[in-house]
Amino acid sequence: MTVLIDPPAWPAHGMLWSHLVSDSSLDELHAFAAAADIPARAFDLDHYDVPDRRYDELVAAGAVAVGGKELVARLIASGLRVRARDRVRRH
């Protein structure tokens, strides 16, 4: 079981964002996020969005840094990936 994080590369709200995922369990992901004080509102069905300023801290806390393509491949392989077409638009 591993929590993964990709490099901050996704622009929004004036900063760059990373994705935090688990390659095996949403329970593991939620536990890691709770221990790191990541707010529940940052969860987006299969990942947490985290700002670039938290990247080094999350790696130090045990998240494994991987490239974006590897993160997506491992999320898909885990069976936890929620495809874009299956997402319900949030307001």
Coordinates of N, CA and C in Angstrom, one line a residue:
M1 N 0.8 -1.2 0.0 CA 0.0 0.0 0.0 C 0.9 1.2 0.0
T2 N 0.5 2.2 -0.9 CA 1.4 3.3 -1.0 C 0.5 4.6 -1.3
V3 N 0.8 5.7 -0.7 CA 0.2 6.9 -1.1 C 1.2 7.6 -2.0
L4 N 0.7 8.1 -3.1 CA 1.5 8.7 -4.2 C 1.2 10.2 -4.3
I5 N 2.1 11.0 -4.8 CA 1.9 12.4 -5.1 C 2.6 12.7 -6.4
D6 N 2.0 13.5 -7.2 CA 2.7 13.9 -8.5 C 3.2 15.4 -8.3
P7 N 4.1 15.8 -9.1 CA 4.6 17.2 -9.0 C 3.5 18.2 -9.2
P8 N 3.6 19.3 -8.5 CA 2.6 20.4 -8.6 C 2.7 20.9 -10.1
A9 N 1.7 20.7 -10.8 CA 1.7 21.1 -12.2 C 0.3 21.6 -12.7
W10 N -0.7 21.5 -11.9 CA -2.0 21.9 -12.3 C -2.4 23.2 -11.8
P11 N -2.5 24.3 -12.6 CA -2.8 25.6 -12.2 C -4.3 25.8 -11.8
A12 N -4.5 26.5 -10.7 CA -5.9 26.9 -10.3 C -5.7 27.8 -9.1
H13 N -6.6 28.8 -9.1 CA -6.6 29.7 -7.9 C -5.3 30.4 -7.6
G14 N -4.5 30.7 -8.7 CA -3.3 31.4 -8.5 C -2.1 30.6 -8.0
M15 N -2.2 29.3 -8.0 CA -1.1 28.4 -7.6 C -1.1 27.1 -8.4
L16 N -0.1 26.3 -8.1 CA -0.1 25.0 -8.8 C -0.5 23.9 -7.7
W17 N -1.0 22.8 -8.3 CA -1.6 21.8 -7.4 C -1.0 20.4 -7.8
S18 N -0.9 19.6 -6.8 CA -0.6 18.2 -6.9 C -1.8 17.3 -6.7
H19 N -1.7 16.0 -7.0 CA -2.7 15.0 -6.7 C -2.1 14.0 -5.8
L20 N -2.9 13.7 -4.7 CA -2.5 12.7 -3.8 C -3.4 11.5 -3.9
V21 N -2.9 10.3 -4.1 CA -3.7 9.1 -4.4 C -3.2 8.0 -3.6
S22 N -4.0 6.9 -3.5 CA -3.5 5.6 -2.9 C -3.5 4.6 -4.1
D23 N -2.6 3.7 -4.1 CA -2.6 2.7 -5.1 C -3.3 1.4 -4.7
S24 N -4.0 1.5 -3.5 CA -4.7 0.3 -3.0 C -6.0 0.6 -2.3
S25 N -6.2 1.7 -1.6 CA -7.3 1.9 -0.7 C -7.7 3.3 -0.4
L26 N -8.9 3.6 -0.6 CA -9.4 5.0 -0.2 C -9.3 5.2 1.3
D27 N -9.4 4.1 2.1 CA -9.3 4.2 3.5 C -7.8 4.7 3.9
E28 N -6.9 4.1 3.2 CA -5.5 4.5 3.4 C -5.3 5.9 3.0
L29 N -5.8 6.3 1.9 CA -5.7 7.7 1.4 C -6.3 8.7 2.4
H30 N -7.5 8.4 2.9 CA -8.2 9.3 3.8 C -7.4 9.4 5.2
A31 N -6.9 8.2 5.6 CA -6.1 8.2 6.9 C -4.9 9.1 6.7
F32 N -4.2 9.0 5.6 CA -3.0 9.8 5.3 C -3.4 11.3 5.3
A33 N -4.4 11.6 4.6 CA -4.9 13.0 4.5 C -5.2 13.5 5.9
A34 N -5.9 12.8 6.7 CA -6.3 13.2 8.0 C -5.1 13.5 8.9
A35 N -4.1 12.6 8.8 CA -2.9 12.7 9.6 C -2.1 14.0 9.2
A36 N -2.3 14.3 7.9 CA -1.5 15.5 7.3 C -2.4 16.8 7.4
D37 N -3.5 16.7 8.0 CA -4.4 17.9 8.1 C -4.8 18.4 6.8
I38 N -5.1 17.5 5.8 CA -5.6 17.9 4.5 C -7.1 18.0 4.7
P39 N -7.8 19.1 4.4 CA -9.2 19.2 4.6 C -10.0 18.2 3.7
A40 N -11.1 17.7 4.2 CA -12.0 16.8 3.4 C -12.5 17.4 2.1
R41 N -12.6 18.7 2.1 CA -13.1 19.4 0.9 C -12.1 19.3 -0.2
A42 N -10.9 18.9 0.0 CA -9.8 18.7 -1.0 C -10.0 17.4 -1.7
F43 N -10.9 16.5 -1.2 CA -11.0 15.2 -1.8 C -11.9 15.3 -3.1
D44 N -11.5 14.7 -4.2 CA -12.3 14.7 -5.4 C -12.4 13.3 -6.0
L45 N -13.3 12.5 -5.3 CA -13.7 11.2 -5.7 C -12.6 10.1 -5.7
D46 N -11.4 10.4 -6.2 CA -10.4 9.4 -6.1 C -9.0 9.9 -5.8
H47 N -9.0 11.2 -5.5 CA -7.7 11.9 -5.1 C -8.0 13.1 -4.3
Y48 N -6.9 13.6 -3.7 CA -6.9 14.9 -3.0 C -6.1 15.9 -3.8
D49 N -6.6 17.1 -4.0 CA -5.9 18.2 -4.6 C -5.1 18.9 -3.5
V50 N -3.8 19.0 -3.6 CA -3.0 19.7 -2.6 C -2.2 20.8 -3.2
P51 N -2.1 21.9 -2.6 CA -1.3 23.0 -3.1 C 0.2 22.8 -3.1
D52 N 0.9 23.4 -4.0 CA 2.3 23.2 -4.2 C 3.1 23.5 -2.9
R53 N 2.7 24.3 -2.0 CA 3.4 24.6 -0.8 C 3.4 23.4 0.2
R54 N 2.5 22.4 -0.1 CA 2.5 21.3 0.8 C 3.3 20.1 0.3
Y55 N 3.8 20.2 -1.0 CA 4.4 19.0 -1.6 C 5.5 18.4 -0.8
D56 N 6.5 19.2 -0.5 CA 7.7 18.7 0.3 C 7.3 18.1 1.6
E57 N 6.4 18.7 2.3 CA 5.9 18.3 3.6 C 5.2 16.9 3.4
L58 N 4.4 16.7 2.4 CA 3.7 15.4 2.2 C 4.7 14.3 1.8
V59 N 5.7 14.6 1.0 CA 6.7 13.6 0.7 C 7.5 13.3 2.0
A60 N 7.8 14.2 2.8 CA 8.5 13.9 4.1 C 7.6 13.1 5.0
A61 N 6.3 13.2 4.9 CA 5.3 12.5 5.7 C 5.1 11.1 5.2
G62 N 5.7 10.7 4.0 CA 5.6 9.4 3.5 C 5.0 9.2 2.1
A63 N 4.4 10.3 1.5 CA 3.9 10.1 0.2 C 5.1 9.9 -0.8
V64 N 4.9 9.0 -1.7 CA 5.9 8.7 -2.7 C 5.8 9.6 -3.9
A65 N 6.8 10.3 -4.2 CA 6.8 11.2 -5.4 C 6.9 10.4 -6.7
V66 N 6.0 10.6 -7.6 CA 6.0 9.9 -8.9 C 5.6 11.0 -9.9
G67 N 5.9 10.7 -11.2 CA 5.4 11.5 -12.3 C 3.9 11.4 -12.4
G68 N 3.3 12.3 -13.1 CA 1.9 12.3 -13.4 C 1.4 11.1 -14.1
K69 N 2.1 10.6 -15.1 CA 1.7 9.4 -15.9 C 1.7 8.2 -15.0
E70 N 2.8 8.1 -14.2 CA 2.8 6.9 -13.3 C 1.7 7.0 -12.2
L71 N 1.4 8.1 -11.7 CA 0.3 8.3 -10.7 C -1.0 7.8 -11.3
V72 N -1.3 8.3 -12.5 CA -2.5 7.9 -13.2 C -2.5 6.3 -13.5
A73 N -1.4 5.8 -14.0 CA -1.4 4.4 -14.3 C -1.6 3.5 -13.0
R74 N -1.0 3.9 -11.9 CA -1.2 3.2 -10.7 C -2.5 3.3 -10.1
L75 N -3.1 4.5 -10.3 CA -4.5 4.7 -9.8 C -5.5 3.8 -10.6
I76 N -5.3 3.8 -11.9 CA -6.1 2.9 -12.8 C -5.9 1.5 -12.4
A77 N -4.7 1.0 -12.2 CA -4.4 -0.4 -11.9 C -5.0 -0.7 -10.5
S78 N -5.2 0.2 -9.6 CA -5.7 0.0 -8.3 C -7.3 -0.3 -8.4
G79 N -7.9 0.1 -9.5 CA -9.3 0.1 -9.6 C -10.1 1.2 -8.9
L80 N -9.3 2.2 -8.4 CA -9.9 3.3 -7.7 C -10.2 4.5 -8.6
R81 N -9.7 4.5 -9.8 CA -9.8 5.6 -10.7 C -11.3 5.9 -11.0
V82 N -11.7 7.1 -10.9 CA -13.1 7.6 -11.3 C -12.8 8.3 -12.6
R83 N -13.4 7.8 -13.7 CA -13.2 8.4 -15.0 C -13.9 9.7 -15.1
A84 N -13.4 10.6 -15.9 CA -14.1 11.9 -16.1 C -15.5 11.8 -16.5
R85 N -15.9 10.9 -17.3 CA -17.3 10.8 -17.8 C -18.2 10.2 -16.7
D86 N -17.6 9.6 -15.7 CA -18.4 9.1 -14.5 C -18.5 10.1 -13.4
R87 N -17.8 11.2 -13.5 CA -17.9 12.3 -12.5 C -19.2 13.1 -12.6
V88 N -19.8 13.4 -11.5 CA -21.0 14.2 -11.4 C -20.5 15.6 -11.3
R89 N -21.0 16.5 -12.1 CA -20.6 17.9 -12.0 C -20.9 18.5 -10.6
R90 N -19.9 19.1 -10.0 CA -20.1 19.7 -8.7 C -20.4 21.2 -8.8
H91 N -21.2 21.7 -8.0 CA -21.5 23.1 -8.0 C -20.9 23.9 -6.9

